[in-house]
Amino acid sequence: MKSYDAVVAGGGLIGASIALELASEGLRVAVFDVQEPGREASWASAGMISPAPENSAMASLLPISMASVRLYPAFIQRVEETSGKSVGYRKDGALDLLLDGTGQSEIDEILALHRGAGLRAEALSGPEARELEPALTAELRAAIHRPDEASLDNRLLTHATLEAARRKGVEIFPGNGAKALWAATGTCKGLHLQNSRVEAKWTVIAAGCFSARIEGVAGYAPVTPAKGQMMALRCEAVNLKKDLWSGHMYLVPRNDGRIIAGATVEYEGFDRNVTVAGMKKILTGAISLVPALESARIEETWAGLRPDSPDHLPILGPTNMEGLLIATGHFRSGILLTPVTARLVGEWITTQKVSEDWAPFSPMRFQTARHSRGA
Ligand code: GLY
């Protein structure tokens, strides 16, 4: 039986970045994935590094979101240097487009929320926003400009992080996912795999929306899949610089000229079908923001499964089982929260202390809820 300092269930971006962090600290690490690693939510995402809260309910995420934004440049440098691969980072800012007659008091509230978190943000009129992005619709009345926001190519980043982890000595096992926790008297001794067991002092569950399928994990990580349909467009007539947001809809330009358009949020179990309704919604939204996209070519369509939690917040930290940590439930913020997740899990495993307060995201919050309901 193989034995490591740490084993990670799940080889997506979160699992790979945790493995890279731990291996960089000198730990012997292995990653187990049911399939080829990096083919789920990390592959399907749009790659935005956008800490701006979509609503005030998400404000509790801001401290770790901002910490992650601060960690991003060094994280990318480490990944690019170690892997020898570029991740398509762009820091051209974002525009939040207000098409629906948003009033001044609402704009002031959004600005106060952003600035209170230390995010640079300014209100623009429609014409001012069109000076920055001439392809925007003439219907636009107002926008919030967030000049510091960034994006990257999440597929390149995931691939490069896995490669960096390998080069740091992480052993990666595709097609050999975790079936169950290996638990004994309050301690997690490792993982039961498809046909064997693996032993470790530390076990990290980072299998996205599949985490709850690993026997023994659901009580800590009751995650469900939230399907997001997406598409990649190419249009010579449109040269976007900034990421564009409007409600849940977004357009994200890539360095290779594609524009990533998304996304739906659907609770359909583990279904990954791309539907006419989903594509219609995205295309209607995209054209309403940038009318010239009507002539765009559709290069690719896909759907991915975000790991959502009952309160839509991430599930991060140690559990009441010694040696077991959870890192999932990142919902719509997986790319954003990758560096801080890797850093905090790494800090906990190496020093049992963390540099950010992760108590609000504890996996134990669901155990408490179960017990108070009498479950
Ligand atoms: N991060 C954007 C989304 O989940 O659609």
XYZ file of C-alpha atoms and ligand atoms in Angstrom:
380
model
C 0.000 0.000 0.000
C 1.276 3.441 -0.941
C 1.685 6.094 1.700
C 2.075 9.894 1.382
C 2.188 12.961 3.592
C -0.968 14.219 1.856
C -3.483 12.827 -0.614
C -5.917 14.965 -2.586
C -9.195 13.630 -3.975
C -9.873 15.611 -7.149
C -7.450 16.861 -9.803
C -9.202 20.057 -10.862
C -7.636 23.462 -10.382
C -8.360 23.516 -6.642
C -6.881 20.049 -6.049
C -3.885 20.715 -8.316
C -3.082 24.050 -6.684
C -3.279 22.529 -3.186
C -0.985 19.713 -4.305
C 1.459 22.235 -5.809
C 1.444 24.269 -2.586
C 2.081 21.224 -0.402
C 4.784 19.798 -2.666
C 6.487 23.206 -2.681
C 6.628 22.890 1.128
C 8.445 19.578 0.738
C 5.522 17.188 1.360
C 5.077 13.943 -0.572
C 1.714 14.386 -2.298
C -0.582 12.332 -4.546
C -3.714 13.403 -6.439
C -6.479 10.927 -7.352
C -9.142 11.658 -9.966
C -11.893 9.480 -11.419
C -10.954 10.650 -14.912
C -8.354 12.777 -16.698
C -7.718 15.576 -14.155
C -8.907 19.108 -14.884
C -11.873 18.222 -17.079
C -14.757 19.447 -14.922
C -15.581 22.902 -13.475
C -12.029 24.246 -13.917
C -12.206 23.419 -17.617
C -15.725 24.804 -18.072
C -15.321 28.129 -16.291
C -14.887 31.586 -17.876
C -11.673 32.377 -16.007
C -12.640 35.655 -14.355
C -10.806 36.951 -11.295
C -13.674 39.103 -10.146
C -13.975 39.732 -6.395
C -16.888 42.174 -6.764
C -19.818 40.697 -4.848
C -22.827 39.999 -7.088
C -25.065 40.991 -4.166
C -24.746 41.989 -0.507
C -25.439 38.370 0.594
C -22.095 37.410 -0.942
C -20.219 40.124 0.996
C -18.935 37.554 3.517
C -16.727 36.198 0.725
C -14.978 39.526 0.241
C -12.069 39.156 2.709
C -10.886 35.850 1.237
C -11.686 37.018 -2.305
C -9.483 40.063 -1.849
C -6.766 37.931 -0.252
C -6.893 35.672 -3.309
C -6.641 38.638 -5.687
C -3.506 39.757 -3.826
C -2.017 36.258 -4.094
C -2.802 35.849 -7.806
C 0.267 37.508 -9.416
C 2.712 35.370 -7.385
C 0.570 32.250 -7.934
C 0.605 32.774 -11.711
C 4.341 33.464 -11.676
C 4.986 30.234 -9.768
C 2.745 28.197 -12.075
C 4.142 29.710 -15.289
C 7.772 29.441 -14.208
C 7.474 25.912 -12.851
C 5.402 24.552 -15.749
C 6.962 26.593 -18.562
C 3.427 27.372 -19.807
C 1.537 30.654 -20.157
C -1.950 30.945 -18.623
C -3.312 33.845 -20.721
C -3.532 36.380 -17.877
C -5.087 39.769 -18.751
C -5.625 42.650 -16.387
C -7.724 45.065 -18.412
C -10.572 45.623 -15.957
C -14.295 44.963 -16.129
C -17.472 46.885 -16.850
C -20.678 46.034 -15.034
C -23.346 47.179 -17.492
C -26.567 48.638 -16.115
C -29.152 48.281 -18.849
C -32.325 48.159 -16.854
C -32.752 51.688 -15.540
C -30.781 51.115 -12.333
C -31.332 54.211 -10.157
C -28.653 56.480 -8.685
C -29.251 55.191 -5.130
C -28.622 51.616 -6.324
C -25.457 52.714 -8.127
C -24.265 54.492 -4.959
C -24.951 51.293 -2.963
C -22.921 49.175 -5.419
C -20.043 51.671 -5.331
C -20.071 51.769 -1.508
C -20.003 47.944 -1.342
C -17.047 47.810 -3.744
C -15.068 50.634 -2.185
C -15.704 49.359 1.338
C -13.914 46.178 0.299
C -10.982 48.097 -1.158
C -12.049 47.561 -4.768
C -11.530 50.461 -7.138
C -14.839 51.261 -8.854
C -16.277 54.269 -10.675
C -19.693 55.043 -12.132
C -19.777 55.850 -15.848
C -22.525 57.121 -18.109
C -23.411 55.047 -21.180
C -21.344 57.266 -23.536
C -18.371 57.170 -21.134
C -18.512 53.365 -21.070
C -18.725 53.312 -24.878
C -15.524 55.345 -25.038
C -13.807 52.452 -23.266
C -15.617 49.748 -25.270
C -16.987 51.151 -28.568
C -18.823 47.898 -29.404
C -21.247 48.325 -26.496
C -24.916 48.905 -27.248
C -26.110 52.505 -27.648
C -28.958 51.541 -25.261
C -26.515 51.513 -22.347
C -27.413 54.115 -19.726
C -24.756 53.519 -17.046
C -21.939 51.198 -16.007
C -19.622 50.513 -13.106
C -15.974 50.365 -14.146
C -13.700 48.115 -12.072
C -10.274 48.858 -13.547
C -8.320 46.254 -11.536
C -10.246 43.134 -12.520
C -8.475 40.404 -14.439
C -9.103 37.151 -16.242
C -7.118 34.219 -17.556
C -7.600 31.136 -19.645
C -8.815 28.654 -17.037
C -8.028 25.630 -19.239
C -4.433 26.794 -19.698
C -4.159 27.562 -15.971
C -5.473 24.149 -14.932
C -3.167 22.348 -17.359
C -0.171 24.431 -16.243
C -0.923 23.958 -12.524
C -1.128 20.180 -12.974
C 2.173 20.263 -14.891
C 3.792 22.477 -12.221
C 2.591 20.077 -9.520
C 4.066 17.105 -11.428
C 7.384 18.903 -11.813
C 7.401 19.514 -8.043
C 7.064 15.769 -7.512
C 3.297 15.356 -7.086
C 2.110 11.936 -8.264
C -1.123 12.198 -10.245
C -3.374 9.179 -10.755
C -6.017 9.647 -13.490
C -8.867 7.132 -13.616
C -8.444 6.181 -9.964
C -10.850 8.338 -7.979
C -11.638 8.165 -4.289
C -14.593 5.904 -3.393
C -14.661 6.535 0.375
C -12.813 8.053 3.280
C -10.664 5.562 5.122
C -11.812 6.387 8.638
C -10.725 4.764 11.903
C -11.627 5.982 15.411
C -12.039 9.664 14.624
C -9.040 9.797 12.303
C -8.923 9.878 8.524
C -6.194 7.437 7.524
C -6.446 8.129 3.800
C -8.726 7.093 0.957
C -10.358 3.967 -0.388
C -9.698 4.037 -4.156
C -11.223 1.932 -6.934
C -9.334 -1.261 -6.036
C -6.944 -0.299 -3.255
C -6.310 2.030 -0.353
C -3.842 4.864 0.021
C -2.552 6.048 3.375
C -1.742 9.644 4.340
C -1.390 11.862 7.381
C -3.534 14.462 5.598
C -6.479 13.878 3.265
C -7.955 16.771 1.287
C -11.308 16.450 -0.488
C -11.298 18.743 -3.522
C -13.526 16.850 -5.940
C -15.850 19.757 -6.756
C -19.529 18.823 -7.036
C -18.539 15.132 -6.944
C -17.156 15.448 -3.412
C -20.424 14.388 -1.757
C -20.324 11.130 -3.729
C -17.210 10.039 -1.821
C -18.544 7.892 1.002
C -18.205 9.689 4.343
C -17.931 13.205 2.864
C -21.550 14.367 2.344
C -22.023 15.444 5.980
C -19.105 17.846 5.631
C -19.618 18.861 2.025
C -23.268 18.558 0.907
C -22.466 19.987 -2.520
C -24.784 19.901 -5.522
C -23.974 20.535 -9.191
C -25.047 23.910 -10.629
C -24.856 23.580 -14.383
C -23.472 26.469 -16.403
C -23.841 26.528 -20.178
C -21.237 28.525 -22.079
C -20.036 29.272 -25.575
C -16.976 30.648 -27.351
C -17.550 33.260 -30.056
C -15.229 34.775 -32.628
C -16.045 38.024 -34.376
C -13.545 40.122 -36.344
C -15.868 43.163 -36.012
C -15.637 43.145 -32.205
C -12.417 43.736 -30.310
C -13.293 43.736 -26.613
C -10.672 44.691 -24.065
C -12.588 44.408 -20.798
C -14.676 41.687 -19.215
C -18.337 42.703 -19.500
C -20.964 41.821 -16.909
C -24.697 42.321 -16.893
C -26.624 40.481 -14.206
C -25.503 36.842 -14.412
C -24.466 37.278 -18.059
C -20.865 37.952 -19.063
C -18.528 38.270 -22.031
C -14.847 37.546 -21.430
C -12.273 38.281 -24.146
C -9.305 35.943 -24.519
C -5.796 36.680 -25.809
C -6.432 34.386 -28.808
C -9.340 36.567 -30.025
C -12.211 34.397 -28.776
C -14.958 35.842 -26.588
C -16.283 33.505 -23.906
C -20.004 34.065 -23.306
C -21.930 32.700 -20.341
C -23.651 31.531 -18.373
C -26.736 29.759 -17.157
C -27.147 28.540 -13.573
C -29.296 25.379 -13.596
C -29.982 22.711 -11.020
C -30.440 19.608 -13.198
C -28.369 17.050 -11.309
C -25.268 15.858 -13.116
C -26.675 16.588 -16.596
C -24.165 18.388 -18.856
C -26.289 18.783 -21.977
C -26.154 22.009 -23.926
C -29.725 23.078 -24.684
C -31.431 25.382 -27.190
C -32.921 27.372 -24.298
C -29.514 27.806 -22.684
C -27.851 28.930 -25.919
C -30.774 31.262 -26.704
C -30.463 32.916 -23.309
C -26.713 33.473 -23.685
C -26.939 34.695 -27.291
C -29.826 37.061 -26.539
C -27.875 38.474 -23.608
C -24.638 38.756 -25.613
C -26.314 40.590 -28.516
C -28.134 42.951 -26.170
C -24.755 44.026 -24.731
C -22.743 44.012 -27.982
C -25.076 44.089 -31.029
C -22.266 43.420 -33.555
C -21.908 39.926 -32.086
C -24.871 38.974 -34.285
C -22.276 38.241 -36.983
C -20.017 36.194 -34.668
C -19.121 32.574 -35.375
C -19.909 30.073 -32.625
C -16.668 28.134 -32.144
C -17.644 25.929 -29.237
C -20.456 25.274 -26.796
C -20.196 23.390 -23.505
C -21.654 22.984 -20.049
C -19.907 22.490 -16.731
C -20.971 21.681 -13.202
C -20.118 24.181 -10.471
C -19.958 22.858 -6.898
C -22.696 24.724 -4.999
C -23.306 24.484 -1.255
C -26.546 25.001 0.711
C -25.575 28.606 1.580
C -23.674 29.149 -1.714
C -20.442 29.731 0.231
C -17.270 27.671 -0.120
C -16.555 24.753 2.202
C -13.002 25.096 3.450
C -11.058 23.811 6.382
C -10.507 20.995 8.839
C -13.214 18.697 10.154
C -13.792 16.791 13.383
C -11.996 13.845 11.772
C -8.279 14.204 12.415
C -6.306 14.664 9.225
C -9.343 15.395 7.021
C -9.767 18.740 5.250
C -12.380 19.864 2.750
C -11.853 22.332 -0.108
C -14.914 22.526 -2.339
C -18.229 24.408 -2.741
C -16.574 27.338 -4.539
C -19.725 27.676 -6.688
C -19.160 30.611 -9.091
C -15.827 31.679 -7.587
C -13.522 28.699 -8.056
C -10.978 30.441 -10.286
C -11.014 33.557 -8.093
C -10.510 31.612 -4.859
C -7.858 29.162 -6.083
C -4.708 30.851 -4.694
C -6.221 31.588 -1.272
C -7.647 28.068 -0.993
C -4.245 26.533 -1.767
C -2.513 28.917 0.630
C -4.895 28.305 3.565
C -4.951 24.518 3.176
C -1.152 24.573 2.887
C -0.794 26.734 5.990
C -3.112 24.504 8.007
C -1.332 21.328 7.018
C 2.145 22.703 7.685
C 1.528 24.929 10.755
C -2.095 24.363 11.916
C -2.592 28.130 11.622
C -4.116 30.192 8.826
C -3.541 33.779 7.725
C -7.220 34.477 6.873
C -10.341 33.769 8.897
C -11.875 30.715 7.269
C -14.256 29.904 10.144
C -17.337 31.138 8.155
C -16.579 28.452 5.569
C -15.996 25.573 7.965
C -17.235 22.128 6.839
C -18.500 21.724 10.409
C -21.331 24.224 9.821
C -23.393 21.528 8.117
C -22.813 19.032 10.928
C -24.101 21.613 13.416
C -27.159 22.243 11.227
C -27.852 18.487 11.011
C -27.635 18.049 14.771
C -29.810 21.066 15.592
C -32.470 19.649 13.206
C -32.233 16.398 15.144
C -30.728 14.532 12.179
N -17.775 32.324 -12.493
C -18.823 32.575 -13.368
C -19.855 31.517 -13.378
O -19.879 30.667 -12.543
O -20.693 31.555 -14.234
